[in-house]
Amino acid sequence: MRKPLVAGNWKMNGSRDANRELLSALQSELDGLAGVELAVCPPAVYLPEVVEALADSPIEVGGQDCSDQASGAYTGEVAAAMLKDVGCRYVIVGHSERRDRQAEDSAWVAAKYQAALAAGVTPILCVGEQKEEREAGRTEAVVGEQLDAVLDAAGVESLDRAVIAYEPVWAIGTGLTATPEQAAEVHAFIRNRVAGRDPRVAADLRILYGGSMKADNAAGLLAHDDIDGGLVGGASLDAANFAGIARAA
Ligand code: G2H
């Protein structure tokens, strides 16, 4: 039985004041909610404060990225061990905004994924196709390549300590959400691909959906067996909206 996970990706949003307000609203909205795991991923500079603010809460904290290197002369980067050190349970790797803007390729993402595991932080591995790739019928080829890069580098058993997020790039922050059927089809593809290597790992693997998920479309997506939660961007900045998704999970 897979426990759903709803994780908020705050992206490059927030301030100390806004974060305090959001966390306090979230804690009241989510008080007593059982059966779902929750996490927030604030910008790196706010991580220690957010961990501290959530010390008495079941809400976990994650980073939005980590270096593929353990330590050293890598200006501006944050090591997975540092995320662990300040109390992070999760780290997002391979988000499409980084694959795109920072030109992170699948090999680099796989190295970040391995660095996270080595530090004892659970990677949330993002995969997903661009609009043109979907239109060209290449969704499975693209997602399969992104997935295989990680499985080849780290082994299928590594997924016992990881989470996958399917995020169709054309649905991110655009207001366009994949239909539950479109999402479920790719989630099933991912699970089958993993099952090809190890059916037990595939059965236990949590696969989240990400891409304009909101309280009012979450139930339809989460009704599918293969959709085990959400990686939520915009809607995670609004406590009531995020809580609505968490309740639907
Ligand atoms: C996809 C998602 C969170 P949004 O990037 O990772 O963002 O919900 O704003 O589309």
PDB file of C-alpha atoms and ligand atoms in Angstrom:
ATOM      1  CA  MET A   1       0.000   0.000   0.000  1.00  0.00           C
ATOM      2  CA  ARG A   2       1.553   3.287  -1.124  1.00  0.00           C
ATOM      3  CA  LYS A   3       1.014   6.300   1.124  1.00  0.00           C
ATOM      4  CA  PRO A   4       0.277   9.371  -0.997  1.00  0.00           C
ATOM      5  CA  LEU A   5       2.682  12.287  -0.888  1.00  0.00           C
ATOM      6  CA  VAL A   6       1.718  15.875  -1.624  1.00  0.00           C
ATOM      7  CA  ALA A   7       4.768  18.118  -1.879  1.00  0.00           C
ATOM      8  CA  GLY A   8       4.708  21.878  -2.442  1.00  0.00           C
ATOM      9  CA  ASN A   9       7.384  23.269  -4.733  1.00  0.00           C
ATOM     10  CA  TRP A  10       7.515  26.943  -3.807  1.00  0.00           C
ATOM     11  CA  LYS A  11      10.005  27.622  -6.627  1.00  0.00           C
ATOM     12  CA  MET A  12      11.599  31.098  -6.341  1.00  0.00           C
ATOM     13  CA  ASN A  13       8.819  32.592  -4.239  1.00  0.00           C
ATOM     14  CA  GLY A  14       8.535  33.742  -0.666  1.00  0.00           C
ATOM     15  CA  SER A  15      10.065  35.978   1.976  1.00  0.00           C
ATOM     16  CA  ARG A  16      10.613  35.429   5.678  1.00  0.00           C
ATOM     17  CA  ASP A  17       7.302  37.128   6.483  1.00  0.00           C
ATOM     18  CA  ALA A  18       5.320  35.465   3.713  1.00  0.00           C
ATOM     19  CA  ASN A  19       6.746  32.050   4.623  1.00  0.00           C
ATOM     20  CA  ARG A  20       5.775  32.431   8.276  1.00  0.00           C
ATOM     21  CA  GLU A  21       2.228  33.354   7.280  1.00  0.00           C
ATOM     22  CA  LEU A  22       1.928  30.527   4.773  1.00  0.00           C
ATOM     23  CA  LEU A  23       3.292  27.906   7.176  1.00  0.00           C
ATOM     24  CA  SER A  24       1.030  28.978   9.968  1.00  0.00           C
ATOM     25  CA  ALA A  25      -2.029  28.906   7.670  1.00  0.00           C
ATOM     26  CA  LEU A  26      -0.946  25.519   6.322  1.00  0.00           C
ATOM     27  CA  GLN A  27      -0.579  24.046   9.772  1.00  0.00           C
ATOM     28  CA  SER A  28      -4.088  25.101  10.768  1.00  0.00           C
ATOM     29  CA  GLU A  29      -5.594  23.939   7.457  1.00  0.00           C
ATOM     30  CA  LEU A  30      -3.846  20.551   7.662  1.00  0.00           C
ATOM     31  CA  ASP A  31      -4.213  19.914  11.364  1.00  0.00           C
ATOM     32  CA  GLY A  32      -5.255  16.324  12.019  1.00  0.00           C
ATOM     33  CA  LEU A  33      -5.163  15.242   8.367  1.00  0.00           C
ATOM     34  CA  ALA A  34      -4.120  11.583   8.257  1.00  0.00           C
ATOM     35  CA  GLY A  35      -3.276   9.095   5.522  1.00  0.00           C
ATOM     36  CA  VAL A  36      -1.176  11.454   3.436  1.00  0.00           C
ATOM     37  CA  GLU A  37       2.423  12.555   3.716  1.00  0.00           C
ATOM     38  CA  LEU A  38       3.071  16.267   3.224  1.00  0.00           C
ATOM     39  CA  ALA A  39       6.164  18.265   2.346  1.00  0.00           C
ATOM     40  CA  VAL A  40       7.157  21.774   1.343  1.00  0.00           C
ATOM     41  CA  CYS A  41      10.200  22.715  -0.734  1.00  0.00           C
ATOM     42  CA  PRO A  42      11.114  26.356  -0.156  1.00  0.00           C
ATOM     43  CA  PRO A  43      14.052  28.216  -1.717  1.00  0.00           C
ATOM     44  CA  ALA A  44      17.376  27.052  -0.207  1.00  0.00           C
ATOM     45  CA  VAL A  45      18.041  30.179   1.865  1.00  0.00           C
ATOM     46  CA  TYR A  46      14.838  29.656   3.840  1.00  0.00           C
ATOM     47  CA  LEU A  47      15.286  25.933   4.535  1.00  0.00           C
ATOM     48  CA  PRO A  48      16.627  26.140   8.118  1.00  0.00           C
ATOM     49  CA  GLU A  49      13.878  28.585   9.148  1.00  0.00           C
ATOM     50  CA  VAL A  50      11.178  26.474   7.562  1.00  0.00           C
ATOM     51  CA  VAL A  51      12.520  23.302   9.202  1.00  0.00           C
ATOM     52  CA  GLU A  52      12.447  25.117  12.534  1.00  0.00           C
ATOM     53  CA  ALA A  53       8.932  26.469  11.998  1.00  0.00           C
ATOM     54  CA  LEU A  54       7.719  22.932  11.219  1.00  0.00           C
ATOM     55  CA  ALA A  55       9.574  21.252  14.092  1.00  0.00           C
ATOM     56  CA  ASP A  56       6.322  20.173  15.757  1.00  0.00           C
ATOM     57  CA  SER A  57       4.486  19.450  12.531  1.00  0.00           C
ATOM     58  CA  PRO A  58       4.318  16.256  10.456  1.00  0.00           C
ATOM     59  CA  ILE A  59       5.017  18.369   7.341  1.00  0.00           C
ATOM     60  CA  GLU A  60       8.433  17.427   5.938  1.00  0.00           C
ATOM     61  CA  VAL A  61      10.828  19.795   4.196  1.00  0.00           C
ATOM     62  CA  GLY A  62      12.724  19.376   0.934  1.00  0.00           C
ATOM     63  CA  GLY A  63      15.212  21.272  -1.198  1.00  0.00           C
ATOM     64  CA  GLN A  64      14.459  22.223  -4.803  1.00  0.00           C
ATOM     65  CA  ASP A  65      17.809  21.047  -6.180  1.00  0.00           C
ATOM     66  CA  CYS A  66      21.196  19.763  -5.058  1.00  0.00           C
ATOM     67  CA  SER A  67      24.692  19.535  -6.486  1.00  0.00           C
ATOM     68  CA  ASP A  68      25.918  16.342  -8.094  1.00  0.00           C
ATOM     69  CA  GLN A  69      29.123  16.866  -6.074  1.00  0.00           C
ATOM     70  CA  ALA A  70      29.615  16.101  -2.391  1.00  0.00           C
ATOM     71  CA  SER A  71      31.628  19.251  -1.512  1.00  0.00           C
ATOM     72  CA  GLY A  72      34.350  21.521  -2.837  1.00  0.00           C
ATOM     73  CA  ALA A  73      34.876  24.399  -5.224  1.00  0.00           C
ATOM     74  CA  TYR A  74      31.370  24.626  -6.701  1.00  0.00           C
ATOM     75  CA  THR A  75      30.352  28.232  -6.239  1.00  0.00           C
ATOM     76  CA  GLY A  76      26.677  28.755  -5.604  1.00  0.00           C
ATOM     77  CA  GLU A  77      25.809  25.091  -5.269  1.00  0.00           C
ATOM     78  CA  VAL A  78      24.221  23.292  -2.335  1.00  0.00           C
ATOM     79  CA  ALA A  79      25.315  19.747  -1.440  1.00  0.00           C
ATOM     80  CA  ALA A  80      22.740  17.113  -0.601  1.00  0.00           C
ATOM     81  CA  ALA A  81      24.564  16.518   2.706  1.00  0.00           C
ATOM     82  CA  MET A  82      23.923  20.190   3.561  1.00  0.00           C
ATOM     83  CA  LEU A  83      20.214  19.687   2.919  1.00  0.00           C
ATOM     84  CA  LYS A  84      20.339  16.684   5.219  1.00  0.00           C
ATOM     85  CA  ASP A  85      22.299  18.677   7.797  1.00  0.00           C
ATOM     86  CA  VAL A  86      19.598  21.353   8.053  1.00  0.00           C
ATOM     87  CA  GLY A  87      16.801  18.794   8.320  1.00  0.00           C
ATOM     88  CA  CYS A  88      15.558  18.127   4.794  1.00  0.00           C
ATOM     89  CA  ARG A  89      13.950  14.796   4.037  1.00  0.00           C
ATOM     90  CA  TYR A  90      13.508  15.366   0.286  1.00  0.00           C
ATOM     91  CA  VAL A  91      15.145  17.072  -2.648  1.00  0.00           C
ATOM     92  CA  ILE A  92      13.664  17.692  -6.094  1.00  0.00           C
ATOM     93  CA  VAL A  93      16.048  16.713  -8.911  1.00  0.00           C
ATOM     94  CA  GLY A  94      15.620  17.151 -12.641  1.00  0.00           C
ATOM     95  CA  HIS A  95      12.793  19.676 -12.523  1.00  0.00           C
ATOM     96  CA  SER A  96      12.055  20.770 -16.083  1.00  0.00           C
ATOM     97  CA  GLU A  97      12.760  24.405 -15.222  1.00  0.00           C
ATOM     98  CA  ARG A  98      16.337  23.330 -14.437  1.00  0.00           C
ATOM     99  CA  ARG A  99      16.624  20.874 -17.325  1.00  0.00           C
ATOM    100  CA  ASP A 100      15.607  23.818 -19.495  1.00  0.00           C
ATOM    101  CA  ARG A 101      17.212  26.936 -17.968  1.00  0.00           C
ATOM    102  CA  GLN A 102      20.322  25.281 -16.505  1.00  0.00           C
ATOM    103  CA  ALA A 103      20.631  22.785 -19.362  1.00  0.00           C
ATOM    104  CA  GLU A 104      20.678  19.830 -16.979  1.00  0.00           C
ATOM    105  CA  ASP A 105      20.722  16.649 -19.035  1.00  0.00           C
ATOM    106  CA  SER A 106      19.660  13.192 -17.894  1.00  0.00           C
ATOM    107  CA  ALA A 107      23.208  12.112 -16.966  1.00  0.00           C
ATOM    108  CA  TRP A 108      23.629  15.184 -14.755  1.00  0.00           C
ATOM    109  CA  VAL A 109      20.233  14.627 -13.164  1.00  0.00           C
ATOM    110  CA  ALA A 110      21.193  10.995 -12.503  1.00  0.00           C
ATOM    111  CA  ALA A 111      24.357  12.200 -10.744  1.00  0.00           C
ATOM    112  CA  LYS A 112      22.281  14.554  -8.566  1.00  0.00           C
ATOM    113  CA  TYR A 113      19.904  11.706  -7.796  1.00  0.00           C
ATOM    114  CA  GLN A 114      22.833   9.550  -6.671  1.00  0.00           C
ATOM    115  CA  ALA A 115      24.301  12.399  -4.621  1.00  0.00           C
ATOM    116  CA  ALA A 116      20.969  12.801  -2.821  1.00  0.00           C
ATOM    117  CA  LEU A 117      20.778   9.082  -2.029  1.00  0.00           C
ATOM    118  CA  ALA A 118      24.378   9.043  -0.826  1.00  0.00           C
ATOM    119  CA  ALA A 119      23.523  11.841   1.612  1.00  0.00           C
ATOM    120  CA  GLY A 120      20.409  10.081   2.875  1.00  0.00           C
ATOM    121  CA  VAL A 121      17.988  12.544   1.269  1.00  0.00           C
ATOM    122  CA  THR A 122      15.054  11.182  -0.746  1.00  0.00           C
ATOM    123  CA  PRO A 123      15.186  12.435  -4.337  1.00  0.00           C
ATOM    124  CA  ILE A 124      11.946  13.444  -6.035  1.00  0.00           C
ATOM    125  CA  LEU A 125      12.969  12.744  -9.625  1.00  0.00           C
ATOM    126  CA  CYS A 126      11.039  14.832 -12.165  1.00  0.00           C
ATOM    127  CA  VAL A 127      10.426  13.517 -15.653  1.00  0.00           C
ATOM    128  CA  GLY A 128       8.194  14.835 -18.394  1.00  0.00           C
ATOM    129  CA  GLU A 129       7.871  15.729 -22.040  1.00  0.00           C
ATOM    130  CA  GLN A 130       7.656  19.065 -23.847  1.00  0.00           C
ATOM    131  CA  LYS A 131       4.559  19.998 -25.821  1.00  0.00           C
ATOM    132  CA  GLU A 132       6.236  19.366 -29.210  1.00  0.00           C
ATOM    133  CA  GLU A 133       7.453  15.984 -28.004  1.00  0.00           C
ATOM    134  CA  ARG A 134       3.922  14.966 -27.005  1.00  0.00           C
ATOM    135  CA  GLU A 135       2.545  16.203 -30.321  1.00  0.00           C
ATOM    136  CA  ALA A 136       5.195  14.187 -32.149  1.00  0.00           C
ATOM    137  CA  GLY A 137       4.122  11.055 -30.260  1.00  0.00           C
ATOM    138  CA  ARG A 138       7.454  10.949 -28.391  1.00  0.00           C
ATOM    139  CA  THR A 139       6.187  11.146 -24.780  1.00  0.00           C
ATOM    140  CA  GLU A 140       7.178   7.590 -23.876  1.00  0.00           C
ATOM    141  CA  ALA A 141      10.552   7.857 -25.619  1.00  0.00           C
ATOM    142  CA  VAL A 142      11.398  11.055 -23.723  1.00  0.00           C
ATOM    143  CA  VAL A 143      10.148   9.931 -20.314  1.00  0.00           C
ATOM    144  CA  GLY A 144      11.705   6.497 -20.839  1.00  0.00           C
ATOM    145  CA  GLU A 145      15.113   8.032 -21.570  1.00  0.00           C
ATOM    146  CA  GLN A 146      14.924  10.294 -18.496  1.00  0.00           C
ATOM    147  CA  LEU A 147      13.991   7.324 -16.328  1.00  0.00           C
ATOM    148  CA  ASP A 148      16.490   4.867 -17.780  1.00  0.00           C
ATOM    149  CA  ALA A 149      19.379   7.304 -17.246  1.00  0.00           C
ATOM    150  CA  VAL A 150      18.709   7.115 -13.514  1.00  0.00           C
ATOM    151  CA  LEU A 151      17.970   3.386 -13.404  1.00  0.00           C
ATOM    152  CA  ASP A 152      21.137   2.581 -15.363  1.00  0.00           C
ATOM    153  CA  ALA A 153      23.265   4.773 -13.098  1.00  0.00           C
ATOM    154  CA  ALA A 154      21.772   3.956  -9.709  1.00  0.00           C
ATOM    155  CA  GLY A 155      19.998   0.621 -10.172  1.00  0.00           C
ATOM    156  CA  VAL A 156      16.291  -0.086  -9.929  1.00  0.00           C
ATOM    157  CA  GLU A 157      16.445  -0.806  -6.163  1.00  0.00           C
ATOM    158  CA  SER A 158      17.415   2.842  -5.632  1.00  0.00           C
ATOM    159  CA  LEU A 159      13.754   3.659  -6.289  1.00  0.00           C
ATOM    160  CA  ASP A 160      12.945   2.144  -2.888  1.00  0.00           C
ATOM    161  CA  ARG A 161      14.470   5.352  -1.523  1.00  0.00           C
ATOM    162  CA  ALA A 162      13.098   7.757  -4.117  1.00  0.00           C
ATOM    163  CA  VAL A 163       9.907   9.250  -5.515  1.00  0.00           C
ATOM    164  CA  ILE A 164       9.126  10.037  -9.157  1.00  0.00           C
ATOM    165  CA  ALA A 165       7.136  13.049 -10.301  1.00  0.00           C
ATOM    166  CA  TYR A 166       5.638  13.011 -13.786  1.00  0.00           C
ATOM    167  CA  GLU A 167       5.407  16.625 -14.879  1.00  0.00           C
ATOM    168  CA  PRO A 168       4.334  17.216 -18.478  1.00  0.00           C
ATOM    169  CA  VAL A 169       6.242  20.398 -19.282  1.00  0.00           C
ATOM    170  CA  TRP A 170       3.339  21.848 -21.275  1.00  0.00           C
ATOM    171  CA  ALA A 171       1.182  21.726 -18.120  1.00  0.00           C
ATOM    172  CA  ILE A 172       3.607  23.490 -15.790  1.00  0.00           C
ATOM    173  CA  GLY A 173       2.447  26.867 -14.566  1.00  0.00           C
ATOM    174  CA  THR A 174       0.365  27.235 -17.728  1.00  0.00           C
ATOM    175  CA  GLY A 175      -3.037  26.518 -16.251  1.00  0.00           C
ATOM    176  CA  LEU A 176      -3.231  23.590 -18.676  1.00  0.00           C
ATOM    177  CA  THR A 177      -3.519  20.390 -16.672  1.00  0.00           C
ATOM    178  CA  ALA A 178      -3.091  16.959 -18.180  1.00  0.00           C
ATOM    179  CA  THR A 179      -6.428  15.184 -18.143  1.00  0.00           C
ATOM    180  CA  PRO A 180      -6.545  12.420 -15.540  1.00  0.00           C
ATOM    181  CA  GLU A 181      -6.456   9.921 -18.426  1.00  0.00           C
ATOM    182  CA  GLN A 182      -3.384  11.526 -20.044  1.00  0.00           C
ATOM    183  CA  ALA A 183      -1.562  11.561 -16.717  1.00  0.00           C
ATOM    184  CA  ALA A 184      -2.632   8.043 -15.741  1.00  0.00           C
ATOM    185  CA  GLU A 185      -1.403   6.701 -19.072  1.00  0.00           C
ATOM    186  CA  VAL A 186       2.121   8.037 -18.500  1.00  0.00           C
ATOM    187  CA  HIS A 187       2.116   6.992 -14.829  1.00  0.00           C
ATOM    188  CA  ALA A 188       1.246   3.453 -15.945  1.00  0.00           C
ATOM    189  CA  PHE A 189       3.998   3.608 -18.561  1.00  0.00           C
ATOM    190  CA  ILE A 190       6.539   4.624 -15.876  1.00  0.00           C
ATOM    191  CA  ARG A 191       5.406   1.892 -13.487  1.00  0.00           C
ATOM    192  CA  ASN A 192       5.536  -0.725 -16.240  1.00  0.00           C
ATOM    193  CA  ARG A 193       8.991   0.390 -17.296  1.00  0.00           C
ATOM    194  CA  VAL A 194      10.224  -0.002 -13.714  1.00  0.00           C
ATOM    195  CA  ALA A 195       8.361  -3.327 -13.419  1.00  0.00           C
ATOM    196  CA  GLY A 196      10.348  -4.533 -16.425  1.00  0.00           C
ATOM    197  CA  ARG A 197      13.385  -4.352 -14.143  1.00  0.00           C
ATOM    198  CA  ASP A 198      11.760  -5.236 -10.816  1.00  0.00           C
ATOM    199  CA  PRO A 199       8.006  -5.716 -10.299  1.00  0.00           C
ATOM    200  CA  ARG A 200       8.223  -5.412  -6.508  1.00  0.00           C
ATOM    201  CA  VAL A 201      10.024  -2.041  -6.696  1.00  0.00           C
ATOM    202  CA  ALA A 202       7.461  -0.842  -9.245  1.00  0.00           C
ATOM    203  CA  ALA A 203       4.549  -1.846  -7.033  1.00  0.00           C
ATOM    204  CA  ASP A 204       5.963   0.114  -4.081  1.00  0.00           C
ATOM    205  CA  LEU A 205       7.040   3.183  -6.068  1.00  0.00           C
ATOM    206  CA  ARG A 206       5.258   6.483  -5.494  1.00  0.00           C
ATOM    207  CA  ILE A 207       4.655   8.388  -8.723  1.00  0.00           C
ATOM    208  CA  LEU A 208       3.386  11.942  -8.219  1.00  0.00           C
ATOM    209  CA  TYR A 209       1.703  14.136 -10.807  1.00  0.00           C
ATOM    210  CA  GLY A 210       2.858  17.744 -11.268  1.00  0.00           C
ATOM    211  CA  GLY A 211       1.572  20.469 -13.577  1.00  0.00           C
ATOM    212  CA  SER A 212      -1.071  23.028 -12.595  1.00  0.00           C
ATOM    213  CA  MET A 213      -2.532  20.724  -9.961  1.00  0.00           C
ATOM    214  CA  LYS A 214      -5.100  22.550  -7.828  1.00  0.00           C
ATOM    215  CA  ALA A 215      -7.720  21.744  -5.231  1.00  0.00           C
ATOM    216  CA  ASP A 216     -10.408  21.663  -7.901  1.00  0.00           C
ATOM    217  CA  ASN A 217      -8.691  19.240 -10.292  1.00  0.00           C
ATOM    218  CA  ALA A 218      -6.792  17.082  -7.784  1.00  0.00           C
ATOM    219  CA  ALA A 219      -9.536  14.571  -7.011  1.00  0.00           C
ATOM    220  CA  GLY A 220      -9.898  13.484 -10.652  1.00  0.00           C
ATOM    221  CA  LEU A 221      -6.148  12.963 -11.009  1.00  0.00           C
ATOM    222  CA  LEU A 222      -5.687  11.275  -7.662  1.00  0.00           C
ATOM    223  CA  ALA A 223      -8.566   8.881  -8.294  1.00  0.00           C
ATOM    224  CA  HIS A 224      -6.275   6.887 -10.582  1.00  0.00           C
ATOM    225  CA  ASP A 225      -4.448   3.990  -8.913  1.00  0.00           C
ATOM    226  CA  ASP A 226      -1.114   4.888 -10.454  1.00  0.00           C
ATOM    227  CA  ILE A 227      -1.188   8.534  -9.279  1.00  0.00           C
ATOM    228  CA  ASP A 228       0.202   8.573  -5.752  1.00  0.00           C
ATOM    229  CA  GLY A 229       0.122  12.271  -4.944  1.00  0.00           C
ATOM    230  CA  GLY A 230       1.263  15.561  -6.361  1.00  0.00           C
ATOM    231  CA  LEU A 231       4.198  17.887  -6.778  1.00  0.00           C
ATOM    232  CA  VAL A 232       2.406  21.202  -6.570  1.00  0.00           C
ATOM    233  CA  GLY A 233       3.831  24.548  -7.666  1.00  0.00           C
ATOM    234  CA  GLY A 234       1.601  27.611  -7.837  1.00  0.00           C
ATOM    235  CA  ALA A 235      -1.199  26.171  -5.720  1.00  0.00           C
ATOM    236  CA  SER A 236       1.225  25.344  -2.892  1.00  0.00           C
ATOM    237  CA  LEU A 237       1.612  29.076  -2.202  1.00  0.00           C
ATOM    238  CA  ASP A 238      -2.017  29.218  -1.111  1.00  0.00           C
ATOM    239  CA  ALA A 239      -2.719  27.297   2.108  1.00  0.00           C
ATOM    240  CA  ALA A 240      -6.376  26.538   1.345  1.00  0.00           C
ATOM    241  CA  ASN A 241      -5.601  25.336  -2.170  1.00  0.00           C
ATOM    242  CA  PHE A 242      -2.699  23.139  -1.047  1.00  0.00           C
ATOM    243  CA  ALA A 243      -4.793  21.721   1.795  1.00  0.00           C
ATOM    244  CA  GLY A 244      -7.588  20.968  -0.665  1.00  0.00           C
ATOM    245  CA  ILE A 245      -5.172  18.876  -2.729  1.00  0.00           C
ATOM    246  CA  ALA A 246      -3.880  17.137   0.405  1.00  0.00           C
ATOM    247  CA  ARG A 247      -7.429  16.248   1.431  1.00  0.00           C
ATOM    248  CA  ALA A 248      -8.116  14.814  -2.023  1.00  0.00           C
ATOM    249  CA  ALA A 249      -5.034  12.543  -1.831  1.00  0.00           C
TER     250      ALA A 249
HETATM  251  C1  G2H B   1       5.274  21.829 -11.917  1.00  0.00           C
HETATM  252  C2  G2H B   1       4.574  22.245 -10.703  1.00  0.00           C
HETATM  253  C3  G2H B   1       5.426  21.992  -9.498  1.00  0.00           C
HETATM  254  P1  G2H B   1       2.776  24.148 -11.146  1.00  0.00           P
HETATM  255  O1  G2H B   1       6.500  22.551 -12.028  1.00  0.00           O
HETATM  256  O2  G2H B   1       6.618  21.287  -9.664  1.00  0.00           O
HETATM  257  O3  G2H B   1       4.270  23.628 -10.797  1.00  0.00           O
HETATM  258  O4  G2H B   1       1.867  23.400 -10.201  1.00  0.00           O
HETATM  259  O5  G2H B   1       2.801  25.631 -10.857  1.00  0.00           O
HETATM  260  O6  G2H B   1       2.491  23.842 -12.561  1.00  0.00           O
END
